[in-house]
Each structure stands twice: as C-alpha cells, then as structure tokens.
mmCIF file of C-alpha atoms and ligand atoms in Angstrom:
data_model
loop_
_atom_site.group_PDB
_atom_site.id
_atom_site.type_symbol
_atom_site.label_atom_id
_atom_site.label_comp_id
_atom_site.label_asym_id
_atom_site.label_seq_id
_atom_site.Cartn_x
_atom_site.Cartn_y
_atom_site.Cartn_z
ATOM 1 C CA UNK A 1 67.244 109.763 51.449
ATOM 2 C CA UNK A 2 70.603 108.091 50.821
ATOM 3 C CA UNK A 3 73.132 109.365 48.317
ATOM 4 C CA UNK A 4 76.490 108.208 47.070
ATOM 5 C CA UNK A 5 79.553 110.136 46.005
ATOM 6 C CA UNK A 6 82.028 108.568 43.594
ATOM 7 C CA UNK A 7 85.314 109.965 44.871
ATOM 8 C CA UNK A 8 86.411 112.233 47.706
ATOM 9 C CA UNK A 9 89.664 113.841 46.565
ATOM 10 C CA UNK A 10 92.039 116.101 48.496
ATOM 11 C CA UNK A 11 93.793 119.023 46.783
ATOM 12 C CA UNK A 12 96.992 120.471 48.196
ATOM 13 C CA UNK A 13 96.818 123.667 46.105
ATOM 14 C CA UNK A 14 94.302 125.721 44.154
ATOM 15 C CA UNK A 15 95.953 124.656 40.905
ATOM 16 C CA UNK A 16 95.662 120.973 41.852
ATOM 17 C CA UNK A 17 92.029 121.480 42.867
ATOM 18 C CA UNK A 18 91.185 122.782 39.403
ATOM 19 C CA UNK A 19 93.115 119.926 37.741
ATOM 20 C CA UNK A 20 91.231 117.367 39.852
ATOM 21 C CA UNK A 21 87.915 119.027 39.002
ATOM 22 C CA UNK A 22 88.653 118.912 35.276
ATOM 23 C CA UNK A 23 90.059 115.382 35.289
ATOM 24 C CA UNK A 24 87.368 113.753 37.422
ATOM 25 C CA UNK A 25 84.572 111.493 36.313
ATOM 26 C CA UNK A 26 81.354 113.515 35.951
ATOM 27 C CA UNK A 27 80.562 116.705 37.824
ATOM 28 C CA UNK A 28 82.894 117.687 40.648
ATOM 29 C CA UNK A 29 82.234 120.003 43.579
ATOM 30 C CA UNK A 30 84.744 122.004 45.596
ATOM 31 C CA UNK A 31 84.257 121.646 49.341
ATOM 32 C CA UNK A 32 86.004 123.843 51.919
ATOM 33 C CA UNK A 33 84.422 123.626 55.387
ATOM 34 C CA UNK A 34 81.611 121.435 54.077
ATOM 35 C CA UNK A 35 78.882 123.035 56.197
ATOM 36 C CA UNK A 36 76.630 123.317 53.142
ATOM 37 C CA UNK A 37 76.730 119.504 52.903
ATOM 38 C CA UNK A 38 75.004 119.399 56.285
ATOM 39 C CA UNK A 39 72.039 121.244 54.844
ATOM 40 C CA UNK A 40 71.424 119.880 51.385
ATOM 41 C CA UNK A 41 72.474 116.990 49.211
ATOM 42 C CA UNK A 42 75.134 118.182 46.752
ATOM 43 C CA UNK A 43 74.418 117.769 43.026
ATOM 44 C CA UNK A 44 77.763 116.229 42.089
ATOM 45 C CA UNK A 45 79.508 112.955 41.209
ATOM 46 C CA UNK A 46 82.715 113.577 43.186
ATOM 47 C CA UNK A 47 84.141 116.034 45.692
ATOM 48 C CA UNK A 48 87.408 117.948 45.719
ATOM 49 C CA UNK A 49 88.273 118.935 49.287
ATOM 50 C CA UNK A 50 90.223 122.218 49.350
ATOM 51 C CA UNK A 51 90.624 122.495 53.129
ATOM 52 C CA UNK A 52 94.341 121.661 52.719
ATOM 53 C CA UNK A 53 94.904 123.798 49.622
ATOM 54 C CA UNK A 54 96.745 126.567 51.483
ATOM 55 C CA UNK A 55 94.039 129.190 51.027
ATOM 56 C CA UNK A 56 93.701 130.147 54.695
ATOM 57 C CA UNK A 57 96.099 133.096 54.932
ATOM 58 C CA UNK A 58 95.036 136.312 56.654
ATOM 59 C CA UNK A 59 97.536 139.093 56.060
ATOM 60 C CA UNK A 60 97.914 142.846 56.224
ATOM 61 C CA UNK A 61 99.262 143.863 52.811
ATOM 62 C CA UNK A 62 102.368 146.091 52.588
ATOM 63 C CA UNK A 63 100.098 148.919 51.315
ATOM 64 C CA UNK A 64 97.887 148.703 54.426
ATOM 65 C CA UNK A 65 95.073 146.649 52.925
ATOM 66 C CA UNK A 66 93.901 143.226 54.012
ATOM 67 C CA UNK A 67 93.976 139.845 52.264
ATOM 68 C CA UNK A 68 91.590 137.187 53.543
ATOM 69 C CA UNK A 69 92.199 133.738 52.090
ATOM 70 C CA UNK A 70 89.051 132.068 50.796
ATOM 71 C CA UNK A 71 89.853 129.090 53.026
ATOM 72 C CA UNK A 72 90.141 131.156 56.224
ATOM 73 C CA UNK A 73 87.548 130.000 58.734
ATOM 74 C CA UNK A 74 85.020 132.492 60.050
ATOM 75 C CA UNK A 75 86.416 131.929 63.551
ATOM 76 C CA UNK A 76 89.931 132.878 62.444
ATOM 77 C CA UNK A 77 88.554 135.966 60.681
ATOM 78 C CA UNK A 78 86.653 136.917 63.843
ATOM 79 C CA UNK A 79 89.827 136.801 65.934
ATOM 80 C CA UNK A 80 92.855 137.615 63.730
ATOM 81 C CA UNK A 81 94.699 140.842 64.624
ATOM 82 C CA UNK A 82 94.893 142.211 61.045
ATOM 83 C CA UNK A 83 91.107 141.835 60.730
ATOM 84 C CA UNK A 84 90.454 143.393 64.135
ATOM 85 C CA UNK A 85 92.658 146.331 63.077
ATOM 86 C CA UNK A 86 90.952 146.961 59.727
ATOM 87 C CA UNK A 87 87.952 149.326 59.552
ATOM 88 C CA UNK A 88 87.491 149.227 63.312
ATOM 89 C CA UNK A 89 87.118 145.439 63.357
ATOM 90 C CA UNK A 90 83.832 145.525 61.405
ATOM 91 C CA UNK A 91 84.673 142.426 59.333
ATOM 92 C CA UNK A 92 85.691 140.493 62.442
ATOM 93 C CA UNK A 93 82.405 141.468 64.112
ATOM 94 C CA UNK A 94 80.381 140.260 61.113
ATOM 95 C CA UNK A 95 82.210 136.910 61.156
ATOM 96 C CA UNK A 96 81.493 136.600 64.877
ATOM 97 C CA UNK A 97 77.748 136.753 64.136
ATOM 98 C CA UNK A 98 77.723 133.850 61.634
ATOM 99 C CA UNK A 99 76.128 130.709 63.042
ATOM 100 C CA UNK A 100 77.638 129.308 66.228
ATOM 101 C CA UNK A 101 81.180 128.522 67.364
ATOM 102 C CA UNK A 102 81.320 124.923 65.993
ATOM 103 C CA UNK A 103 80.074 126.138 62.593
ATOM 104 C CA UNK A 104 82.476 129.113 62.535
ATOM 105 C CA UNK A 105 85.382 126.804 63.336
ATOM 106 C CA UNK A 106 85.031 124.982 60.010
ATOM 107 C CA UNK A 107 82.930 127.279 57.793
ATOM 108 C CA UNK A 108 85.075 129.384 55.486
ATOM 109 C CA UNK A 109 84.816 132.860 54.032
ATOM 110 C CA UNK A 110 85.006 131.411 50.516
ATOM 111 C CA UNK A 111 82.181 128.990 51.217
ATOM 112 C CA UNK A 112 80.059 131.787 52.626
ATOM 113 C CA UNK A 113 80.450 133.942 49.507
ATOM 114 C CA UNK A 114 80.446 131.131 46.928
ATOM 115 C CA UNK A 115 77.249 129.576 48.320
ATOM 116 C CA UNK A 116 75.825 132.977 47.247
ATOM 117 C CA UNK A 117 72.804 132.932 49.496
ATOM 118 C CA UNK A 118 71.068 136.324 49.722
ATOM 119 C CA UNK A 119 71.568 136.006 53.487
ATOM 120 C CA UNK A 120 75.324 135.240 53.378
ATOM 121 C CA UNK A 121 76.448 137.153 56.441
ATOM 122 C CA UNK A 122 79.912 138.148 55.235
ATOM 123 C CA UNK A 123 78.617 139.885 52.128
ATOM 124 C CA UNK A 124 77.146 143.209 53.410
ATOM 125 C CA UNK A 125 80.238 144.448 55.268
ATOM 126 C CA UNK A 126 82.579 143.320 52.485
ATOM 127 C CA UNK A 127 80.407 145.099 49.915
ATOM 128 C CA UNK A 128 80.413 148.255 52.035
ATOM 129 C CA UNK A 129 84.217 148.110 52.168
ATOM 130 C CA UNK A 130 84.501 147.642 48.394
ATOM 131 C CA UNK A 131 86.187 144.243 48.612
ATOM 132 C CA UNK A 132 87.637 142.587 45.535
ATOM 133 C CA UNK A 133 87.592 138.853 44.950
ATOM 134 C CA UNK A 134 90.600 137.076 43.437
ATOM 135 C CA UNK A 135 89.836 133.903 41.531
ATOM 136 C CA UNK A 136 91.659 131.460 39.287
ATOM 137 C CA UNK A 137 90.937 128.823 36.671
ATOM 138 C CA UNK A 138 94.101 127.024 37.778
ATOM 139 C CA UNK A 139 96.290 128.949 35.353
ATOM 140 C CA UNK A 140 95.263 132.620 35.207
ATOM 141 C CA UNK A 141 94.238 134.793 38.125
ATOM 142 C CA UNK A 142 91.657 137.554 37.917
ATOM 143 C CA UNK A 143 90.388 140.124 40.425
ATOM 144 C CA UNK A 144 86.960 141.679 40.262
ATOM 145 C CA UNK A 145 84.782 143.750 42.592
ATOM 146 C CA UNK A 146 82.682 141.701 45.001
ATOM 147 C CA UNK A 147 79.644 143.695 43.848
ATOM 148 C CA UNK A 148 80.023 142.015 40.424
ATOM 149 C CA UNK A 149 80.453 138.536 41.951
ATOM 150 C CA UNK A 150 76.859 137.597 42.799
ATOM 151 C CA UNK A 151 74.516 137.008 39.864
ATOM 152 C CA UNK A 152 71.478 135.506 41.617
ATOM 153 C CA UNK A 153 70.434 133.246 44.492
ATOM 154 C CA UNK A 154 73.140 130.529 44.710
ATOM 155 C CA UNK A 155 74.778 131.896 41.552
ATOM 156 C CA UNK A 156 78.076 133.711 41.032
ATOM 157 C CA UNK A 157 80.296 134.691 38.110
ATOM 158 C CA UNK A 158 82.882 132.054 39.117
ATOM 159 C CA UNK A 159 82.004 129.317 36.609
ATOM 160 C CA UNK A 160 84.905 126.844 36.467
ATOM 161 C CA UNK A 161 87.133 128.870 38.759
ATOM 162 C CA UNK A 162 88.160 128.781 42.376
ATOM 163 C CA UNK A 163 87.995 131.730 44.755
ATOM 164 C CA UNK A 164 91.461 132.406 46.145
ATOM 165 C CA UNK A 165 91.024 135.419 48.391
ATOM 166 C CA UNK A 166 89.008 138.472 49.300
ATOM 167 C CA UNK A 167 91.082 141.664 49.192
ATOM 168 C CA UNK A 168 90.264 144.856 51.087
ATOM 169 C CA UNK A 169 91.739 148.175 49.958
ATOM 170 C CA UNK A 170 94.150 150.228 52.044
ATOM 171 C CA UNK A 171 91.995 153.318 51.470
ATOM 172 C CA UNK A 172 89.256 151.905 53.738
ATOM 173 C CA UNK A 173 91.531 150.644 56.524
ATOM 174 C CA UNK A 174 90.331 153.507 58.762
ATOM 175 C CA UNK A 175 86.799 153.808 57.351
ATOM 176 C CA UNK A 176 84.157 154.264 60.029
ATOM 177 C CA UNK A 177 82.243 151.025 59.582
ATOM 178 C CA UNK A 178 79.665 148.868 61.297
ATOM 179 C CA UNK A 179 76.996 146.312 60.469
ATOM 180 C CA UNK A 180 73.904 144.886 62.114
ATOM 181 C CA UNK A 181 72.248 141.519 61.600
ATOM 182 C CA UNK A 182 68.595 141.157 62.470
ATOM 183 C CA UNK A 183 67.681 137.499 63.047
ATOM 184 C CA UNK A 184 65.065 135.523 64.965
ATOM 185 C CA UNK A 185 67.719 133.969 67.228
ATOM 186 C CA UNK A 186 71.445 134.528 67.740
ATOM 187 C CA UNK A 187 72.238 131.487 65.572
ATOM 188 C CA UNK A 188 69.637 131.878 62.837
ATOM 189 C CA UNK A 189 70.394 133.231 59.387
ATOM 190 C CA UNK A 190 69.671 136.904 58.745
ATOM 191 C CA UNK A 191 66.230 138.366 58.319
ATOM 192 C CA UNK A 192 67.855 141.658 57.378
ATOM 193 C CA UNK A 193 71.524 142.607 57.380
ATOM 194 C CA UNK A 194 72.811 146.149 56.863
ATOM 195 C CA UNK A 195 76.403 147.391 56.800
ATOM 196 C CA UNK A 196 77.461 151.037 56.617
ATOM 197 C CA UNK A 197 80.948 152.352 55.916
ATOM 198 C CA UNK A 198 81.715 156.069 55.878
ATOM 199 C CA UNK A 199 84.615 158.130 54.589
ATOM 200 C CA UNK A 200 84.730 161.303 56.672
ATOM 201 C CA UNK A 201 86.899 164.374 56.259
ATOM 202 C CA UNK A 202 86.309 166.371 59.407
ATOM 203 C CA UNK A 203 82.614 167.282 59.304
ATOM 204 C CA UNK A 204 82.299 166.374 55.612
ATOM 205 C CA UNK A 205 80.785 163.023 54.716
ATOM 206 C CA UNK A 206 82.863 162.415 51.603
ATOM 207 C CA UNK A 207 81.295 159.017 50.802
ATOM 208 C CA UNK A 208 78.916 156.485 52.297
ATOM 209 C CA UNK A 209 78.750 152.840 51.264
ATOM 210 C CA UNK A 210 75.814 150.715 52.356
ATOM 211 C CA UNK A 211 75.666 146.915 51.931
ATOM 212 C CA UNK A 212 72.367 145.051 52.234
ATOM 213 C CA UNK A 213 71.834 141.325 52.834
ATOM 214 C CA UNK A 214 68.773 139.044 52.927
ATOM 215 C CA UNK A 215 66.491 141.653 51.362
ATOM 216 C CA UNK A 216 66.928 140.971 47.623
ATOM 217 C CA UNK A 217 67.831 137.996 45.396
ATOM 218 C CA UNK A 218 71.484 138.896 45.979
ATOM 219 C CA UNK A 219 73.499 140.949 48.452
ATOM 220 C CA UNK A 220 73.718 144.485 47.081
ATOM 221 C CA UNK A 221 74.806 148.095 47.595
ATOM 222 C CA UNK A 222 72.162 150.731 48.318
ATOM 223 C CA UNK A 223 73.451 153.094 45.649
ATOM 224 C CA UNK A 224 70.644 155.651 45.718
ATOM 225 C CA UNK A 225 71.025 156.125 49.450
ATOM 226 C CA UNK A 226 74.785 156.413 49.053
ATOM 227 C CA UNK A 227 74.425 159.102 46.383
ATOM 228 C CA UNK A 228 72.001 161.034 48.629
ATOM 229 C CA UNK A 229 74.629 161.193 51.384
ATOM 230 C CA UNK A 230 77.783 161.826 49.363
ATOM 231 C CA UNK A 231 79.335 165.218 50.048
ATOM 232 C CA UNK A 232 76.974 166.295 52.818
ATOM 233 C CA UNK A 233 78.187 168.431 55.685
ATOM 234 C CA UNK A 234 77.353 167.050 59.117
ATOM 235 C CA UNK A 235 76.640 170.613 60.206
ATOM 236 C CA UNK A 236 74.032 171.393 57.571
ATOM 237 C CA UNK A 237 70.626 172.276 58.957
ATOM 238 C CA UNK A 238 68.803 169.609 56.989
ATOM 239 C CA UNK A 239 71.452 166.938 57.804
ATOM 240 C CA UNK A 240 69.339 164.830 60.203
ATOM 241 C CA UNK A 241 66.475 164.819 57.689
ATOM 242 C CA UNK A 242 68.784 163.931 54.809
ATOM 243 C CA UNK A 243 70.131 160.940 56.738
ATOM 244 C CA UNK A 244 66.566 159.783 57.352
ATOM 245 C CA UNK A 245 65.733 160.160 53.658
ATOM 246 C CA UNK A 246 68.801 158.095 52.719
ATOM 247 C CA UNK A 247 67.609 155.274 54.996
ATOM 248 C CA UNK A 248 64.252 155.416 53.204
ATOM 249 C CA UNK A 249 65.974 155.199 49.821
ATOM 250 C CA UNK A 250 67.891 152.100 50.966
ATOM 251 C CA UNK A 251 64.584 150.495 51.964
ATOM 252 C CA UNK A 252 63.092 151.326 48.551
ATOM 253 C CA UNK A 253 65.987 149.617 46.803
ATOM 254 C CA UNK A 254 65.370 146.382 48.720
ATOM 255 C CA UNK A 255 63.076 143.781 47.147
ATOM 256 C CA UNK A 256 62.595 141.316 50.003
ATOM 257 C CA UNK A 257 60.558 138.131 49.889
ATOM 258 C CA UNK A 258 58.062 137.016 52.511
ATOM 259 C CA UNK A 259 58.763 133.663 54.143
ATOM 260 C CA UNK A 260 58.395 131.867 57.480
ATOM 261 C CA UNK A 261 61.056 134.179 58.976
ATOM 262 C CA UNK A 262 59.256 137.430 58.219
ATOM 263 C CA UNK A 263 57.199 139.349 55.696
ATOM 264 C CA UNK A 264 58.706 141.364 52.880
ATOM 265 C CA UNK A 265 56.996 144.450 54.268
ATOM 266 C CA UNK A 266 58.623 143.957 57.690
ATOM 267 C CA UNK A 267 62.040 143.337 56.141
ATOM 268 C CA UNK A 268 61.813 146.484 54.019
ATOM 269 C CA UNK A 269 60.817 148.576 57.049
ATOM 270 C CA UNK A 270 63.734 147.129 59.008
ATOM 271 C CA UNK A 271 66.210 148.162 56.297
ATOM 272 C CA UNK A 272 65.249 151.789 56.963
ATOM 273 C CA UNK A 273 65.345 151.317 60.734
ATOM 274 C CA UNK A 274 68.768 149.624 60.727
ATOM 275 C CA UNK A 275 70.219 152.192 58.304
ATOM 276 C CA UNK A 276 69.079 155.018 60.560
ATOM 277 C CA UNK A 277 70.432 153.291 63.666
ATOM 278 C CA UNK A 278 73.836 152.606 62.133
ATOM 279 C CA UNK A 279 74.207 156.093 60.658
ATOM 280 C CA UNK A 280 73.127 157.581 63.973
ATOM 281 C CA UNK A 281 75.655 155.462 65.909
ATOM 282 C CA UNK A 282 78.516 156.196 63.541
ATOM 283 C CA UNK A 283 77.858 159.930 63.331
ATOM 284 C CA UNK A 284 76.614 160.518 66.866
ATOM 285 C CA UNK A 285 73.562 162.328 65.486
ATOM 286 C CA UNK A 286 69.865 162.042 66.017
ATOM 287 C CA UNK A 287 68.267 161.224 62.680
ATOM 288 C CA UNK A 288 64.904 162.545 61.576
ATOM 289 C CA UNK A 289 62.898 159.860 59.784
ATOM 290 C CA UNK A 290 60.463 160.889 57.045
ATOM 291 C CA UNK A 291 56.921 161.151 58.535
ATOM 292 C CA UNK A 292 55.648 157.782 57.219
ATOM 293 C CA UNK A 293 58.671 155.759 58.450
ATOM 294 C CA UNK A 294 58.621 153.333 61.384
ATOM 295 C CA UNK A 295 60.275 154.735 64.537
ATOM 296 C CA UNK A 296 63.853 153.742 65.372
HETATM 297 C C1 FAD B 301 74.078 125.285 61.746
HETATM 298 C C2 FAD B 301 74.480 126.263 60.647
HETATM 299 C C3 FAD B 301 74.357 127.627 60.889
HETATM 300 C C4 FAD B 301 74.720 128.552 59.904
HETATM 301 N N1 FAD B 301 74.591 129.871 60.191
HETATM 302 C C5 FAD B 301 74.951 130.779 59.260
HETATM 303 C C6 FAD B 301 74.845 132.173 59.537
HETATM 304 O O1 FAD B 301 74.437 132.617 60.628
HETATM 305 N N2 FAD B 301 75.198 133.038 58.559
HETATM 306 C C7 FAD B 301 75.661 132.616 57.344
HETATM 307 O O2 FAD B 301 75.961 133.451 56.502
HETATM 308 N N3 FAD B 301 75.763 131.306 57.064
HETATM 309 C C8 FAD B 301 75.427 130.376 57.966
HETATM 310 N N4 FAD B 301 75.520 129.041 57.682
HETATM 311 C C9 FAD B 301 75.907 128.637 56.325
HETATM 312 C C10 FAD B 301 77.379 128.222 56.152
HETATM 313 O O3 FAD B 301 77.934 127.727 57.328
HETATM 314 C C11 FAD B 301 78.258 129.368 55.710
HETATM 315 O O4 FAD B 301 77.769 129.920 54.506
HETATM 316 C C12 FAD B 301 79.705 128.909 55.526
HETATM 317 O O5 FAD B 301 80.535 130.050 55.539
HETATM 318 C C13 FAD B 301 79.984 128.081 54.304
HETATM 319 O O6 FAD B 301 81.380 127.788 54.304
HETATM 320 P P1 FAD B 301 81.939 126.307 54.053
HETATM 321 O O7 FAD B 301 83.416 126.433 54.028
HETATM 322 O O8 FAD B 301 81.377 125.322 54.990
HETATM 323 O O9 FAD B 301 81.378 126.050 52.583
HETATM 324 P P2 FAD B 301 81.239 124.668 51.816
HETATM 325 O O10 FAD B 301 80.045 123.923 52.333
HETATM 326 O O11 FAD B 301 82.520 123.938 51.810
HETATM 327 O O12 FAD B 301 80.966 125.229 50.351
HETATM 328 C C14 FAD B 301 79.821 126.005 50.065
HETATM 329 C C15 FAD B 301 79.777 126.291 48.561
HETATM 330 O O13 FAD B 301 80.857 127.144 48.205
HETATM 331 C C16 FAD B 301 81.697 126.528 47.226
HETATM 332 N N5 FAD B 301 83.078 126.904 47.589
HETATM 333 C C17 FAD B 301 83.636 126.858 48.818
HETATM 334 N N6 FAD B 301 84.866 127.375 48.788
HETATM 335 C C18 FAD B 301 85.097 127.743 47.498
HETATM 336 C C19 FAD B 301 86.206 128.353 46.827
HETATM 337 N N7 FAD B 301 87.339 128.711 47.482
HETATM 338 N N8 FAD B 301 86.112 128.596 45.505
HETATM 339 C C20 FAD B 301 84.965 128.254 44.829
HETATM 340 N N9 FAD B 301 83.894 127.678 45.403
HETATM 341 C C21 FAD B 301 83.964 127.431 46.738
HETATM 342 C C22 FAD B 301 81.421 125.043 47.311
HETATM 343 O O14 FAD B 301 81.653 124.413 46.071
HETATM 344 C C23 FAD B 301 79.946 125.025 47.689
HETATM 345 O O15 FAD B 301 79.174 125.198 46.533
HETATM 346 C C24 FAD B 301 75.199 128.098 58.638
HETATM 347 C C25 FAD B 301 75.314 126.729 58.413
HETATM 348 C C26 FAD B 301 74.971 125.815 59.383
HETATM 349 C C27 FAD B 301 75.136 124.339 59.099
#
C-alpha cells in the first residue's frame, strides 16, 4: 500500500521540534531513528525528524547518577563507559539485546520508550532502577517517574511533549542489577523480560525492585513480590522459600496475552522461572520454588 507524507522537516533542537509540530499542516509525528516506520505506516500528515536535535548525550551526573539522552542510540548506550559503569552495566546489557546491530545503530532510547510497546526492551531494567523521564512542551520541562510514563499499549502520558532524557539516580549506581530477555530468536522481540535490582546492606536485602516486560498491557513493577522481599535477611532459615514465593507473586501480577509467540500460561510461568534465576544469580543462593511451580 502506498502512502504520502506532506513534509519531512528537520529540527535542530527540542524547542524547534515542538514549534515545527505545532506550526505544521495537520498532524505531525516526531521521528528519531525511524525504525518504527519500517514496521507500520505512520498516522500523520508530516514528520519532524529529531535525529539532529542534540538529544544524544550520555553523561555521568556530578552526583553520580546517569543521564541518557532520548536521542542516544541503543548501540551507544550498549557501549558508553558511563552506562557500563552504572549498576554493573545492566542498562548497557539490556540495550545490547535489542534487535540487531544495524537496528541498534539507529534506534534510540526515546523511540523505544515512546513507542510504548509492552515488549519495549529498555523498559524493565529502567523501571527496576527507578528511572525518571524528563520531557518538555518546548517551553517548560517536567520530570516524572518512568513507572508513571506508560498508560497502555502504544500510549504514554507525553501528549504534546517531547522526551528529552532518561535520568538514573545516584543511589542506584552500585545496585546489584541484572535482566533477562526470553525470546524465540536472538533478534526477536521479547516473549518475557524480567529485570531485578537489589539494594543490599551486608546480608540484609534492604529493597528489591523487579521490572517486567511483555507480560501485561504495559511494562510494570512487580510490587507485591518486591514487598515480600523487602527487609529480609539472607541468613534467615526460610530465605530460599521466601525468594521462591516472591517469584510466584511476580508471576501472579503478570497478565500476559497468548499470541503466535507463546501462550499466556507459558509467559506467566516464565516470569516465575526468570525471577528465581535472576535472584539466585544475584544472591548466590539456591531458591526453593513453591511446590506447584515449574522447575528452574
Ligand atoms: C528489525 C527490528 C528489530 C527490532 N527489535 C527490537 C527488540 O529486540 N527490542 C525492542 O525493544 N525493540 C525492537 N525493535 C523496535 C524499535 O527498533 C525500537 O523500539 C527502537 O528503539 C525505536 O527507536 P527509534 O528511534 O527508531 O524510534 P522512532 O521510530 O523514531 O519513533 C518511535 C515512536 O517514538 C516517538 N518518539 C521517538 N523519539 C521521541 C522523543 N524523543 N520524544 C517523543 N516521542 C518520540 C515517535 O514519534 C514514534 O511514535 C525492532 C525494530 C526493528 C525494525
């Protein structure tokens, strides 16, 4: 099917992008890497290209946090030193698992989050690390937690705003963090994606944050599982069982669909399995699954 776009405009700043969007004829669409255009016809009259809008910075903040520009490509996020240094390189590793090298070379972090697919591969680890998103209407800037950003499949709170950056807090710079993507092939989108980030004080698990992707209408935090783990001692007798129960709670919070990639039942079971595996790897403990759970 052929389609026509009125104008293809280039913005040299976020402010200019918003001005072009407002001043254009009909409905405009921001385009960063443009990889979504390869997959579906955009519902717009004109395009505002923001690849030259100066949004690609990746910096360590003076406080020890991390700022990832919305226009940073997934390849640059996978390889930049500040990202490799933050939370054990967990964000870099997640970026490395998105698509293939040609896609990662143009696809941006902002595009990944703003496309708001339940399977967006950058979401789980960023949720687990309590990222904030910074956005602007061209005049005012606002920051909000990433967990409040997604409102449904392909929907976000952005409205007529542009995403400027994703900001990671200094307090999680040393958080013990990892994520795992389960997919049919190395280049396919996620069937299930789980990220776990832990705040440990010696043998005390002060807090656990668990991000889930591809198992609900939007990427989400497994709050019940997190609450079950908060404050537990790694030496307590029932610890291995408690970790297994938390994985089960994460699976219960998922509401996966069935499609050609896998059944909802399989996806839910895999949430528990991946949670147990990641917790076990991070804590170096054998985890006891509840009796009815699938084996790790
Ligand atoms: C072959 C292939 C494989 C893929 N594999 C994966 C995968 O494994 N995992 C995965 O998660 N994704 C995958 N994708 C999807 C896609 O590549 C990613 O989601 C990518 O990060 C999108 O970034 P982009 O810059 O190309 O977005 P674009 O196509 O430029 O934009 C996507 C959407 O985000 C909006 N947008 C972009 N930037 C901003 C901004 N700064 N502010 C506001 N709105 C903005 C656009 O308006 C548009 O609606 C794949 C795509 C292809 C083609």
